[in-house]
Short mmCIF file of N, CA, C and O in Angstrom, two decimals:
data_model
loop_
_atom_site.label_atom_id
_atom_site.label_comp_id
_atom_site.label_asym_id
_atom_site.label_seq_id
_atom_site.Cartn_x
_atom_site.Cartn_y
_atom_site.Cartn_z
N MET A 1003 72.78 121.47 80.61
CA MET A 1003 73.19 121.73 81.98
C MET A 1003 72.11 122.56 82.67
O MET A 1003 71.52 123.42 82.07
N ARG A 1004 71.90 122.30 83.92
CA ARG A 1004 70.89 123.04 84.68
C ARG A 1004 71.32 124.48 84.87
O ARG A 1004 72.49 124.80 84.94
N ASP A 1005 70.35 125.36 84.97
CA ASP A 1005 70.59 126.77 85.20
C ASP A 1005 71.24 126.93 86.56
O ASP A 1005 70.72 126.50 87.57
N SER A 1006 72.41 127.56 86.60
CA SER A 1006 73.14 127.70 87.85
C SER A 1006 72.43 128.60 88.85
O SER A 1006 72.78 128.63 90.01
N HIS A 1007 71.42 129.34 88.40
CA HIS A 1007 70.69 130.22 89.30
C HIS A 1007 69.46 129.54 89.90
O HIS A 1007 68.79 130.10 90.74
N SER A 1008 69.14 128.33 89.44
CA SER A 1008 67.99 127.62 89.97
C SER A 1008 68.26 127.18 91.39
O SER A 1008 69.37 126.87 91.76
N SER A 1009 67.22 127.14 92.18
CA SER A 1009 67.35 126.65 93.54
C SER A 1009 67.14 125.15 93.55
O SER A 1009 66.11 124.64 93.15
N PHE A 1010 68.16 124.41 94.01
CA PHE A 1010 68.05 122.97 94.06
C PHE A 1010 67.01 122.53 95.10
O PHE A 1010 66.51 121.43 95.04
N ASP A 1011 66.70 123.41 96.04
CA ASP A 1011 65.70 123.07 97.05
C ASP A 1011 64.29 123.08 96.47
O ASP A 1011 63.40 122.46 97.00
N GLU A 1012 64.08 123.76 95.37
CA GLU A 1012 62.76 123.87 94.77
C GLU A 1012 62.54 122.88 93.64
O GLU A 1012 61.42 122.61 93.26
N ILE A 1013 63.60 122.35 93.07
CA ILE A 1013 63.50 121.45 91.93
C ILE A 1013 63.86 120.04 92.38
O ILE A 1013 64.99 119.80 92.80
N PRO A 1014 62.91 119.11 92.30
CA PRO A 1014 63.28 117.74 92.68
C PRO A 1014 64.26 117.17 91.66
O PRO A 1014 64.05 117.31 90.45
N GLY A 1015 65.32 116.59 92.14
CA GLY A 1015 66.32 116.04 91.23
C GLY A 1015 65.91 114.67 90.71
O GLY A 1015 65.00 114.03 91.23
N THR A 1016 66.59 114.24 89.68
CA THR A 1016 66.42 112.90 89.15
C THR A 1016 66.90 111.93 90.22
O THR A 1016 67.98 112.13 90.78
N PRO A 1017 66.15 110.90 90.52
CA PRO A 1017 66.62 109.93 91.53
C PRO A 1017 67.98 109.36 91.13
O PRO A 1017 68.20 109.02 89.95
N LEU A 1018 68.87 109.26 92.08
CA LEU A 1018 70.21 108.75 91.78
C LEU A 1018 70.17 107.27 91.42
O LEU A 1018 71.13 106.75 90.85
N SER A 1019 69.08 106.62 91.71
CA SER A 1019 68.91 105.22 91.32
C SER A 1019 68.40 105.08 89.88
O SER A 1019 68.25 103.96 89.39
N ASP A 1020 68.15 106.20 89.21
CA ASP A 1020 67.67 106.18 87.83
C ASP A 1020 68.87 105.92 86.90
O ASP A 1020 69.46 106.82 86.34
N VAL A 1021 69.18 104.64 86.78
CA VAL A 1021 70.35 104.22 86.02
C VAL A 1021 70.27 104.69 84.57
O VAL A 1021 71.27 105.08 83.97
N LYS A 1022 69.08 104.68 84.00
CA LYS A 1022 68.91 105.10 82.61
C LYS A 1022 69.32 106.56 82.43
O LYS A 1022 70.01 106.90 81.47
N ALA A 1023 68.92 107.43 83.34
CA ALA A 1023 69.25 108.85 83.25
C ALA A 1023 70.75 109.08 83.44
O ALA A 1023 71.37 109.86 82.70
N VAL A 1024 71.34 108.41 84.42
CA VAL A 1024 72.78 108.55 84.67
C VAL A 1024 73.56 108.06 83.45
O VAL A 1024 74.48 108.72 82.97
N ARG A 1025 73.16 106.92 82.94
CA ARG A 1025 73.84 106.34 81.77
C ARG A 1025 73.75 107.29 80.57
O ARG A 1025 74.73 107.48 79.85
N ALA A 1026 72.60 107.88 80.34
CA ALA A 1026 72.42 108.80 79.22
C ALA A 1026 73.38 109.99 79.33
O ALA A 1026 73.97 110.41 78.32
N LEU A 1027 73.55 110.53 80.52
CA LEU A 1027 74.49 111.64 80.71
C LEU A 1027 75.92 111.21 80.43
O LEU A 1027 76.70 111.96 79.83
N LEU A 1028 76.27 110.01 80.85
CA LEU A 1028 77.64 109.52 80.64
C LEU A 1028 77.90 109.21 79.17
O LEU A 1028 78.99 109.48 78.66
N ILE A 1029 76.92 108.67 78.49
CA ILE A 1029 77.08 108.41 77.06
C ILE A 1029 77.25 109.74 76.31
O ILE A 1029 78.09 109.86 75.42
N ALA A 1030 76.48 110.74 76.68
CA ALA A 1030 76.63 112.06 76.06
C ALA A 1030 78.04 112.61 76.30
O ALA A 1030 78.67 113.15 75.39
N ALA A 1031 78.55 112.45 77.51
CA ALA A 1031 79.91 112.91 77.82
C ALA A 1031 80.93 112.13 76.99
O ALA A 1031 81.88 112.72 76.44
N ALA A 1032 80.75 110.82 76.87
CA ALA A 1032 81.68 110.00 76.08
C ALA A 1032 81.68 110.44 74.63
O ALA A 1032 82.73 110.52 74.00
N ARG A 1033 80.51 110.72 74.10
CA ARG A 1033 80.42 111.17 72.70
C ARG A 1033 81.13 112.51 72.50
O ARG A 1033 81.61 112.81 71.41
N GLU A 1034 81.17 113.32 73.56
CA GLU A 1034 81.84 114.62 73.51
C GLU A 1034 83.31 114.52 73.93
O GLU A 1034 83.99 115.53 74.04
N HIS A 1035 83.77 113.30 74.21
CA HIS A 1035 85.16 113.05 74.62
C HIS A 1035 85.53 113.86 75.86
O HIS A 1035 86.57 114.51 75.91
N ARG A 1036 84.65 113.78 76.86
CA ARG A 1036 84.95 114.53 78.09
C ARG A 1036 84.60 113.71 79.31
O ARG A 1036 83.72 112.87 79.29
N GLU A 1037 85.31 114.00 80.36
CA GLU A 1037 85.02 113.40 81.66
C GLU A 1037 84.09 114.33 82.42
O GLU A 1037 83.86 115.46 81.99
N MET A 1038 83.56 113.86 83.53
CA MET A 1038 82.70 114.68 84.39
C MET A 1038 83.15 114.47 85.83
O MET A 1038 83.48 113.36 86.22
N SER A 1039 83.11 115.53 86.61
CA SER A 1039 83.40 115.36 88.03
C SER A 1039 82.15 114.81 88.71
O SER A 1039 81.03 114.89 88.18
N TYR A 1040 82.35 114.23 89.88
CA TYR A 1040 81.21 113.72 90.64
C TYR A 1040 80.21 114.84 90.90
O TYR A 1040 79.01 114.66 90.73
N SER A 1041 80.71 116.01 91.26
CA SER A 1041 79.79 117.12 91.57
C SER A 1041 79.07 117.60 90.31
O SER A 1041 77.89 117.95 90.36
N GLU A 1042 79.75 117.61 89.16
CA GLU A 1042 79.11 118.01 87.91
C GLU A 1042 77.99 117.04 87.55
O GLU A 1042 76.90 117.47 87.16
N LEU A 1043 78.25 115.75 87.68
CA LEU A 1043 77.22 114.76 87.36
C LEU A 1043 76.04 114.88 88.31
O LEU A 1043 74.89 114.85 87.89
N LEU A 1044 76.33 115.05 89.60
CA LEU A 1044 75.24 115.24 90.55
C LEU A 1044 74.43 116.49 90.22
O LEU A 1044 73.20 116.47 90.27
N MET A 1045 75.10 117.57 89.85
CA MET A 1045 74.40 118.81 89.50
C MET A 1045 73.51 118.58 88.28
O MET A 1045 72.38 119.06 88.23
N GLU A 1046 74.03 117.86 87.28
CA GLU A 1046 73.23 117.58 86.09
C GLU A 1046 71.97 116.79 86.43
O GLU A 1046 70.95 116.91 85.76
N LEU A 1047 72.06 116.00 87.49
CA LEU A 1047 70.90 115.22 87.95
C LEU A 1047 70.02 116.01 88.92
O LEU A 1047 69.00 115.51 89.37
N GLY A 1048 70.44 117.24 89.24
CA GLY A 1048 69.64 118.11 90.10
C GLY A 1048 69.92 117.99 91.57
O GLY A 1048 69.06 118.27 92.40
N HIS A 1049 71.15 117.59 91.92
CA HIS A 1049 71.51 117.40 93.32
C HIS A 1049 72.78 118.17 93.65
O HIS A 1049 73.67 118.29 92.82
N ARG A 1050 72.85 118.62 94.88
CA ARG A 1050 74.09 119.18 95.39
C ARG A 1050 74.99 118.03 95.80
O ARG A 1050 74.52 116.95 96.14
N PHE A 1051 76.28 118.29 95.78
CA PHE A 1051 77.24 117.26 96.19
C PHE A 1051 77.18 117.05 97.69
O PHE A 1051 77.31 117.99 98.47
N THR A 1052 76.96 115.82 98.08
CA THR A 1052 77.14 115.38 99.46
C THR A 1052 77.74 113.99 99.39
O THR A 1052 77.60 113.29 98.37
N ARG A 1053 78.40 113.56 100.42
CA ARG A 1053 79.00 112.22 100.41
C ARG A 1053 77.94 111.13 100.26
O ARG A 1053 78.13 110.20 99.48
N PRO A 1054 76.81 111.20 100.99
CA PRO A 1054 75.79 110.16 100.79
C PRO A 1054 75.25 110.12 99.36
O PRO A 1054 75.02 109.04 98.80
N LYS A 1055 75.08 111.28 98.73
CA LYS A 1055 74.60 111.30 97.35
C LYS A 1055 75.66 110.75 96.40
O LYS A 1055 75.35 110.06 95.44
N MET A 1056 76.92 111.06 96.69
CA MET A 1056 77.99 110.53 95.86
C MET A 1056 78.03 108.99 95.97
O MET A 1056 78.19 108.30 94.96
N ARG A 1057 77.84 108.46 97.17
CA ARG A 1057 77.83 107.01 97.34
C ARG A 1057 76.67 106.38 96.59
O ARG A 1057 76.81 105.33 95.96
N ALA A 1058 75.51 107.03 96.62
CA ALA A 1058 74.35 106.53 95.87
C ALA A 1058 74.63 106.57 94.37
O ALA A 1058 74.28 105.64 93.64
N LEU A 1059 75.26 107.63 93.92
CA LEU A 1059 75.63 107.73 92.51
C LEU A 1059 76.60 106.61 92.14
O LEU A 1059 76.47 106.00 91.07
N CYS A 1060 77.54 106.31 93.01
CA CYS A 1060 78.51 105.25 92.73
C CYS A 1060 77.83 103.89 92.60
O CYS A 1060 78.25 103.06 91.79
N ARG A 1061 76.79 103.65 93.37
CA ARG A 1061 76.03 102.39 93.22
C ARG A 1061 75.41 102.32 91.83
O ARG A 1061 75.42 101.28 91.18
N ALA A 1062 74.88 103.44 91.36
CA ALA A 1062 74.32 103.48 90.01
C ALA A 1062 75.42 103.25 88.97
O ALA A 1062 75.21 102.52 87.99
N LEU A 1063 76.58 103.84 89.17
CA LEU A 1063 77.70 103.65 88.24
C LEU A 1063 78.11 102.18 88.17
O LEU A 1063 78.40 101.65 87.08
N ASP A 1064 78.14 101.51 89.32
CA ASP A 1064 78.47 100.08 89.33
C ASP A 1064 77.46 99.28 88.52
O ASP A 1064 77.84 98.41 87.74
N THR A 1065 76.19 99.59 88.69
CA THR A 1065 75.14 98.89 87.95
C THR A 1065 75.29 99.14 86.45
O THR A 1065 75.18 98.22 85.64
N ILE A 1066 75.55 100.38 86.08
CA ILE A 1066 75.73 100.74 84.67
C ILE A 1066 76.89 99.95 84.07
O ILE A 1066 76.77 99.39 82.97
N ASP A 1067 77.99 99.89 84.78
CA ASP A 1067 79.16 99.19 84.25
C ASP A 1067 78.96 97.68 84.19
O ASP A 1067 79.42 97.02 83.26
N GLU A 1068 78.27 97.12 85.17
CA GLU A 1068 77.99 95.68 85.13
C GLU A 1068 77.12 95.33 83.93
O GLU A 1068 77.41 94.37 83.21
N THR A 1069 76.09 96.11 83.71
CA THR A 1069 75.20 95.88 82.56
C THR A 1069 75.95 96.10 81.25
O THR A 1069 75.81 95.33 80.30
N GLY A 1070 76.75 97.14 81.19
CA GLY A 1070 77.53 97.43 80.00
C GLY A 1070 78.54 96.33 79.70
O GLY A 1070 78.73 95.95 78.53
N ARG A 1071 79.19 95.84 80.74
CA ARG A 1071 80.17 94.76 80.55
C ARG A 1071 79.48 93.54 79.93
O ARG A 1071 80.01 92.91 79.01
N ASP A 1072 78.28 93.21 80.42
CA ASP A 1072 77.53 92.08 79.87
C ASP A 1072 77.17 92.30 78.40
O ASP A 1072 77.00 91.35 77.65
N ALA A 1073 77.06 93.57 77.99
CA ALA A 1073 76.72 93.91 76.61
C ALA A 1073 77.97 94.16 75.75
O ALA A 1073 77.86 94.55 74.60
N GLY A 1074 79.17 93.97 76.34
CA GLY A 1074 80.40 94.17 75.60
C GLY A 1074 80.82 95.62 75.46
O GLY A 1074 81.61 95.96 74.58
N GLU A 1075 80.30 96.48 76.33
CA GLU A 1075 80.62 97.92 76.29
C GLU A 1075 81.73 98.25 77.29
O GLU A 1075 81.81 97.62 78.35
N PRO A 1076 82.55 99.24 76.98
CA PRO A 1076 83.55 99.69 77.96
C PRO A 1076 82.86 100.40 79.12
O PRO A 1076 81.75 100.92 78.97
N GLU A 1077 83.52 100.41 80.26
CA GLU A 1077 82.90 101.05 81.43
C GLU A 1077 82.77 102.55 81.24
O GLU A 1077 83.61 103.18 80.61
N LEU A 1078 81.70 103.08 81.79
CA LEU A 1078 81.44 104.52 81.74
C LEU A 1078 81.86 105.21 83.03
O LEU A 1078 82.10 106.41 83.05
N ALA A 1079 81.96 104.46 84.12
CA ALA A 1079 82.32 105.06 85.40
C ALA A 1079 83.71 105.69 85.38
O ALA A 1079 83.99 106.59 86.17
N ALA A 1080 84.56 105.26 84.46
CA ALA A 1080 85.89 105.86 84.35
C ALA A 1080 85.83 107.33 83.95
O ALA A 1080 86.79 108.07 84.13
N LEU A 1081 84.68 107.74 83.43
CA LEU A 1081 84.51 109.13 83.03
C LEU A 1081 84.20 110.05 84.21
O LEU A 1081 84.24 111.26 84.08
N VAL A 1082 83.88 109.47 85.36
CA VAL A 1082 83.49 110.26 86.53
C VAL A 1082 84.70 110.35 87.46
O VAL A 1082 85.20 109.34 87.96
N VAL A 1083 85.14 111.59 87.68
CA VAL A 1083 86.41 111.82 88.37
C VAL A 1083 86.27 112.87 89.47
O VAL A 1083 85.34 113.66 89.49
N ARG A 1084 87.26 112.85 90.35
CA ARG A 1084 87.35 113.90 91.37
C ARG A 1084 87.86 115.17 90.71
O ARG A 1084 88.69 115.11 89.80
N GLU A 1085 87.39 116.30 91.18
CA GLU A 1085 87.86 117.58 90.65
C GLU A 1085 89.33 117.81 90.99
O GLU A 1085 90.06 118.42 90.21
N SER A 1086 89.77 117.32 92.13
CA SER A 1086 91.12 117.63 92.62
C SER A 1086 92.22 117.05 91.75
O SER A 1086 93.21 117.72 91.48
N ASP A 1087 92.08 115.80 91.29
CA ASP A 1087 93.16 115.17 90.54
C ASP A 1087 92.71 114.51 89.24
O ASP A 1087 93.52 113.89 88.55
N ARG A 1088 91.42 114.66 88.90
CA ARG A 1088 90.85 114.11 87.67
C ARG A 1088 90.93 112.59 87.60
O ARG A 1088 90.99 112.00 86.54
N LEU A 1089 90.92 111.95 88.77
CA LEU A 1089 90.92 110.49 88.86
C LEU A 1089 89.63 110.02 89.52
O LEU A 1089 89.05 110.73 90.35
N PRO A 1090 89.18 108.81 89.18
CA PRO A 1090 88.01 108.26 89.87
C PRO A 1090 88.33 108.05 91.35
O PRO A 1090 89.50 107.94 91.74
N GLY A 1091 87.27 107.94 92.14
CA GLY A 1091 87.44 107.72 93.57
C GLY A 1091 87.84 106.30 93.90
O GLY A 1091 87.90 105.41 93.05
N GLN A 1092 88.08 106.08 95.17
CA GLN A 1092 88.57 104.80 95.67
C GLN A 1092 87.66 103.63 95.29
O GLN A 1092 88.14 102.55 94.94
N GLY A 1093 86.36 103.84 95.32
CA GLY A 1093 85.43 102.77 94.98
C GLY A 1093 85.63 102.23 93.58
O GLY A 1093 85.50 101.03 93.33
N TRP A 1094 85.96 103.11 92.64
CA TRP A 1094 86.21 102.66 91.27
C TRP A 1094 87.43 101.76 91.22
O TRP A 1094 87.41 100.71 90.61
N TRP A 1095 88.48 102.19 91.91
CA TRP A 1095 89.72 101.40 91.91
C TRP A 1095 89.51 100.04 92.55
O TRP A 1095 89.94 99.03 92.00
N VAL A 1096 88.84 100.02 93.68
CA VAL A 1096 88.61 98.76 94.39
C VAL A 1096 87.79 97.81 93.53
O VAL A 1096 88.09 96.62 93.44
N GLY A 1097 86.79 98.33 92.87
CA GLY A 1097 85.91 97.48 92.09
C GLY A 1097 86.44 97.09 90.72
O GLY A 1097 85.97 96.13 90.13
N LYS A 1098 87.42 97.82 90.19
CA LYS A 1098 87.83 97.61 88.80
C LYS A 1098 89.24 97.08 88.59
O LYS A 1098 89.47 96.30 87.69
N VAL A 1099 90.19 97.54 89.38
CA VAL A 1099 91.58 97.33 89.00
C VAL A 1099 91.97 95.86 88.91
O VAL A 1099 92.70 95.48 87.99
N ASN A 1100 91.49 95.03 89.81
CA ASN A 1100 91.87 93.62 89.74
C ASN A 1100 91.33 92.98 88.47
O ASN A 1100 92.04 92.23 87.80
N ARG A 1101 90.09 93.27 88.15
CA ARG A 1101 89.47 92.70 86.95
C ARG A 1101 90.16 93.21 85.69
O ARG A 1101 90.26 92.48 84.71
N LEU A 1102 90.63 94.43 85.71
CA LEU A 1102 91.25 95.02 84.52
C LEU A 1102 92.76 94.77 84.45
O LEU A 1102 93.40 95.14 83.48
N GLY A 1103 93.32 94.16 85.49
CA GLY A 1103 94.73 93.82 85.48
C GLY A 1103 95.68 94.94 85.83
O GLY A 1103 96.88 94.81 85.62
N TYR A 1104 95.18 96.02 86.38
CA TYR A 1104 96.05 97.14 86.75
C TYR A 1104 96.58 96.90 88.16
O TYR A 1104 95.81 96.62 89.08
N GLU A 1105 97.89 97.04 88.33
CA GLU A 1105 98.51 96.81 89.63
C GLU A 1105 99.28 98.01 90.14
O GLU A 1105 100.01 97.91 91.12
N GLY A 1106 99.13 99.14 89.49
CA GLY A 1106 99.88 100.33 89.86
C GLY A 1106 99.20 101.14 90.95
O GLY A 1106 98.18 100.74 91.52
N PRO A 1107 99.73 102.32 91.22
CA PRO A 1107 99.17 103.20 92.25
C PRO A 1107 97.83 103.78 91.79
O PRO A 1107 97.52 103.80 90.60
N TRP A 1108 97.05 104.24 92.75
CA TRP A 1108 95.73 104.81 92.47
C TRP A 1108 95.78 106.32 92.34
O TRP A 1108 94.76 106.97 92.15
N THR A 1109 96.96 106.89 92.43
CA THR A 1109 97.15 108.33 92.25
C THR A 1109 98.40 108.54 91.42
O THR A 1109 99.21 107.63 91.25
N GLY A 1110 98.55 109.76 90.90
CA GLY A 1110 99.76 110.10 90.17
C GLY A 1110 99.66 109.84 88.67
O GLY A 1110 98.60 109.50 88.14
N LYS A 1111 100.80 110.01 88.02
CA LYS A 1111 100.85 109.94 86.56
C LYS A 1111 100.48 108.57 86.01
O LYS A 1111 99.79 108.46 84.99
N GLU A 1112 100.94 107.50 86.65
CA GLU A 1112 100.64 106.15 86.17
C GLU A 1112 99.13 105.88 86.26
O GLU A 1112 98.53 105.34 85.32
N ALA A 1113 98.53 106.28 87.35
CA ALA A 1113 97.09 106.10 87.52
C ALA A 1113 96.33 106.93 86.49
O ALA A 1113 95.37 106.44 85.88
N LEU A 1114 96.76 108.15 86.28
CA LEU A 1114 96.10 109.01 85.30
C LEU A 1114 96.19 108.43 83.89
O LEU A 1114 95.22 108.44 83.13
N ALA A 1115 97.35 107.88 83.54
CA ALA A 1115 97.51 107.27 82.22
C ALA A 1115 96.57 106.07 82.07
O ALA A 1115 95.94 105.89 81.01
N PHE A 1116 96.45 105.27 83.13
CA PHE A 1116 95.55 104.11 83.07
C PHE A 1116 94.10 104.56 82.90
O PHE A 1116 93.38 104.05 82.05
N VAL A 1117 93.69 105.53 83.69
CA VAL A 1117 92.31 106.03 83.62
C VAL A 1117 92.04 106.63 82.24
O VAL A 1117 91.00 106.38 81.63
N ARG A 1118 92.98 107.39 81.73
CA ARG A 1118 92.78 107.98 80.40
C ARG A 1118 92.65 106.91 79.32
O ARG A 1118 91.88 107.07 78.38
N SER A 1119 93.37 105.80 79.48
CA SER A 1119 93.23 104.71 78.50
C SER A 1119 91.85 104.09 78.58
O SER A 1119 91.25 103.74 77.56
N ARG A 1120 91.29 103.98 79.80
CA ARG A 1120 89.93 103.45 79.98
C ARG A 1120 88.90 104.44 79.44
O ARG A 1120 87.92 104.05 78.83
N GLN A 1121 89.14 105.73 79.66
CA GLN A 1121 88.25 106.75 79.13
C GLN A 1121 88.25 106.73 77.61
O GLN A 1121 87.21 106.86 76.98
N GLN A 1122 89.42 106.56 77.02
CA GLN A 1122 89.52 106.55 75.56
C GLN A 1122 88.72 105.40 74.96
O GLN A 1122 88.11 105.56 73.90
N LEU A 1123 88.66 104.27 75.64
CA LEU A 1123 87.84 103.16 75.17
C LEU A 1123 86.37 103.57 75.09
O LEU A 1123 85.67 103.26 74.12
N ALA A 1124 85.92 104.29 76.12
CA ALA A 1124 84.52 104.78 76.11
C ALA A 1124 84.32 105.82 75.02
O ALA A 1124 83.31 105.80 74.31
N PHE A 1125 85.27 106.74 74.87
CA PHE A 1125 85.16 107.76 73.83
C PHE A 1125 85.06 107.10 72.45
O PHE A 1125 84.19 107.46 71.66
N ASP A 1126 85.93 106.14 72.20
CA ASP A 1126 85.94 105.48 70.90
C ASP A 1126 84.64 104.71 70.66
O ASP A 1126 84.06 104.78 69.57
N HIS A 1127 84.19 103.99 71.67
CA HIS A 1127 82.99 103.17 71.52
C HIS A 1127 81.75 104.03 71.25
O HIS A 1127 80.96 103.73 70.35
N TRP A 1128 81.58 105.08 72.01
CA TRP A 1128 80.36 105.88 71.91
C TRP A 1128 80.42 106.94 70.82
O TRP A 1128 79.42 107.56 70.50
N SER A 1129 81.59 107.11 70.19
CA SER A 1129 81.71 108.06 69.08
C SER A 1129 81.36 107.41 67.75
O SER A 1129 81.27 108.09 66.75
N LYS A 1130 81.21 106.11 67.74
CA LYS A 1130 80.90 105.39 66.50
C LYS A 1130 79.50 105.69 66.02
O LYS A 1130 78.59 105.87 66.75
#
């Protein structure tokens, strides 16, 4: 983790389009059986949280999951959640739920149970 006392204005962050770097952080989180908030992942990449940066990060997450799906890997984007409710953002739901067969709400206990089941797939896969 980056030093919390470092100035983000002085340290150039990892480009959010660097899919390899983002993927490596997510695999490390999966191996540790933990999720990451959007802001935590951005901070690890050397960026402050902003909506435009979060959207750029989400594009990288989509690419990571598309490539992983082609390789038979569970999605890693399920590990990236909002701090407020520990659920992925709207973009994850829009892009994933139909393909995964989930028809429930995107918030609340049912959504959390679904996300945790997707996270567990990543934990199990990357812990091997």
